[in-house]
Amino acid sequence: MKKATCKDMRGACDQEFEGETPEEMGGKCREHVMQMVQSGDAGHKAALDSMMAQSKEDQEKWYNEFRANFASLQDV
Ligand SMILES: [Zn+2]
């Protein structure tokens, strides 16, 4: 099991997420970001906007890097 913070995943806070796979961890973070945006958090809204402003290619590139670096994340 690995852990990374919301910020590590281009979010806006230091909340930690754990996961066995990049998909699991990314999914938890995405859910968290959406909840924060819905509750009116400006920081997460800005983070989400900057993610959305990227092209599909750039989003995929970032995600591929995140997957490649997953093994080097902190173990839980
Ligand atoms: Zn967050």
PDB file of C-alpha atoms and ligand atoms in Angstrom:
ATOM      1  CA  MET A   1       0.000   0.000   0.000  1.00  0.00           C
ATOM      2  CA  LYS A   2       1.297   3.441  -0.963  1.00  0.00           C
ATOM      3  CA  LYS A   3       0.274   6.903   0.106  1.00  0.00           C
ATOM      4  CA  ALA A   4       0.353  10.352  -1.445  1.00  0.00           C
ATOM      5  CA  THR A   5      -1.204  13.671  -0.599  1.00  0.00           C
ATOM      6  CA  CYS A   6      -3.882  15.599  -2.381  1.00  0.00           C
ATOM      7  CA  LYS A   7      -1.128  18.047  -3.446  1.00  0.00           C
ATOM      8  CA  ASP A   8       0.965  15.204  -4.887  1.00  0.00           C
ATOM      9  CA  MET A   9      -1.960  14.543  -7.185  1.00  0.00           C
ATOM     10  CA  ARG A  10      -2.249  18.197  -8.219  1.00  0.00           C
ATOM     11  CA  GLY A  11      -4.832  18.924  -5.556  1.00  0.00           C
ATOM     12  CA  ALA A  12      -4.802  21.677  -2.976  1.00  0.00           C
ATOM     13  CA  CYS A  13      -4.310  20.230   0.511  1.00  0.00           C
ATOM     14  CA  ASP A  14      -2.230  17.784   2.532  1.00  0.00           C
ATOM     15  CA  GLN A  15      -4.864  15.114   3.020  1.00  0.00           C
ATOM     16  CA  GLU A  16      -3.345  11.681   2.450  1.00  0.00           C
ATOM     17  CA  PHE A  17      -4.749   8.919   0.301  1.00  0.00           C
ATOM     18  CA  GLU A  18      -3.766   5.292   0.317  1.00  0.00           C
ATOM     19  CA  GLY A  19      -4.038   2.762  -2.435  1.00  0.00           C
ATOM     20  CA  GLU A  20      -2.654  -0.459  -3.830  1.00  0.00           C
ATOM     21  CA  THR A  21      -2.722   0.923  -7.354  1.00  0.00           C
ATOM     22  CA  PRO A  22      -2.436   4.367  -8.984  1.00  0.00           C
ATOM     23  CA  GLU A  23      -6.032   3.921 -10.170  1.00  0.00           C
ATOM     24  CA  GLU A  24      -7.339   3.316  -6.650  1.00  0.00           C
ATOM     25  CA  MET A  25      -5.414   6.245  -5.212  1.00  0.00           C
ATOM     26  CA  GLY A  26      -6.299   8.568  -8.066  1.00  0.00           C
ATOM     27  CA  GLY A  27      -9.956   7.650  -7.729  1.00  0.00           C
ATOM     28  CA  LYS A  28     -10.016   8.456  -4.010  1.00  0.00           C
ATOM     29  CA  CYS A  29      -8.321  11.781  -4.597  1.00  0.00           C
ATOM     30  CA  ARG A  30     -10.666  12.692  -7.428  1.00  0.00           C
ATOM     31  CA  GLU A  31     -13.659  11.947  -5.212  1.00  0.00           C
ATOM     32  CA  HIS A  32     -12.190  14.115  -2.468  1.00  0.00           C
ATOM     33  CA  VAL A  33     -11.492  17.006  -4.863  1.00  0.00           C
ATOM     34  CA  MET A  34     -15.058  16.838  -6.194  1.00  0.00           C
ATOM     35  CA  GLN A  35     -16.471  16.875  -2.658  1.00  0.00           C
ATOM     36  CA  MET A  36     -14.321  19.846  -1.711  1.00  0.00           C
ATOM     37  CA  VAL A  37     -15.348  21.730  -4.848  1.00  0.00           C
ATOM     38  CA  GLN A  38     -19.014  21.012  -4.104  1.00  0.00           C
ATOM     39  CA  SER A  39     -18.599  22.312  -0.579  1.00  0.00           C
ATOM     40  CA  GLY A  40     -17.280  25.554  -2.058  1.00  0.00           C
ATOM     41  CA  ASP A  41     -13.542  25.246  -1.419  1.00  0.00           C
ATOM     42  CA  ALA A  42     -11.783  27.793  -3.651  1.00  0.00           C
ATOM     43  CA  GLY A  43      -8.373  26.101  -3.511  1.00  0.00           C
ATOM     44  CA  HIS A  44      -9.683  22.796  -4.823  1.00  0.00           C
ATOM     45  CA  LYS A  45     -11.793  24.565  -7.412  1.00  0.00           C
ATOM     46  CA  ALA A  46      -8.657  26.290  -8.734  1.00  0.00           C
ATOM     47  CA  ALA A  47      -6.777  22.979  -8.754  1.00  0.00           C
ATOM     48  CA  LEU A  48      -9.615  21.291 -10.625  1.00  0.00           C
ATOM     49  CA  ASP A  49      -9.831  24.156 -13.123  1.00  0.00           C
ATOM     50  CA  SER A  50      -6.120  23.962 -13.868  1.00  0.00           C
ATOM     51  CA  MET A  51      -6.415  20.185 -14.390  1.00  0.00           C
ATOM     52  CA  MET A  52      -9.364  20.682 -16.707  1.00  0.00           C
ATOM     53  CA  ALA A  53      -7.546  23.413 -18.609  1.00  0.00           C
ATOM     54  CA  GLN A  54      -4.951  20.886 -19.726  1.00  0.00           C
ATOM     55  CA  SER A  55      -5.260  19.041 -22.987  1.00  0.00           C
ATOM     56  CA  LYS A  56      -6.196  15.381 -22.946  1.00  0.00           C
ATOM     57  CA  GLU A  57      -2.616  14.579 -24.005  1.00  0.00           C
ATOM     58  CA  ASP A  58      -1.163  16.530 -21.080  1.00  0.00           C
ATOM     59  CA  GLN A  59      -3.573  14.888 -18.654  1.00  0.00           C
ATOM     60  CA  GLU A  60      -2.550  11.482 -19.924  1.00  0.00           C
ATOM     61  CA  LYS A  61       1.121  12.414 -19.760  1.00  0.00           C
ATOM     62  CA  TRP A  62       0.738  13.478 -16.133  1.00  0.00           C
ATOM     63  CA  TYR A  63      -1.130  10.304 -15.290  1.00  0.00           C
ATOM     64  CA  ASN A  64       1.502   8.132 -16.961  1.00  0.00           C
ATOM     65  CA  GLU A  65       4.176   9.862 -14.900  1.00  0.00           C
ATOM     66  CA  PHE A  66       2.127   9.392 -11.751  1.00  0.00           C
ATOM     67  CA  ARG A  67       1.858   5.674 -12.542  1.00  0.00           C
ATOM     68  CA  ALA A  68       5.578   5.447 -13.305  1.00  0.00           C
ATOM     69  CA  ASN A  69       6.423   7.131  -9.985  1.00  0.00           C
ATOM     70  CA  PHE A  70       3.902   5.137  -7.980  1.00  0.00           C
ATOM     71  CA  ALA A  71       6.478   2.579  -6.844  1.00  0.00           C
ATOM     72  CA  SER A  72       8.643   5.334  -5.353  1.00  0.00           C
ATOM     73  CA  LEU A  73       5.824   6.776  -3.228  1.00  0.00           C
ATOM     74  CA  GLN A  74       5.915   6.339   0.527  1.00  0.00           C
ATOM     75  CA  ASP A  75       4.880   2.894   1.767  1.00  0.00           C
ATOM     76  CA  VAL A  76       2.073   2.729   4.307  1.00  0.00           C
TER      77      VAL A  76
HETATM   78 ZN    ZN B   1      -7.453  18.151  -1.027  1.00  0.00          ZN
END
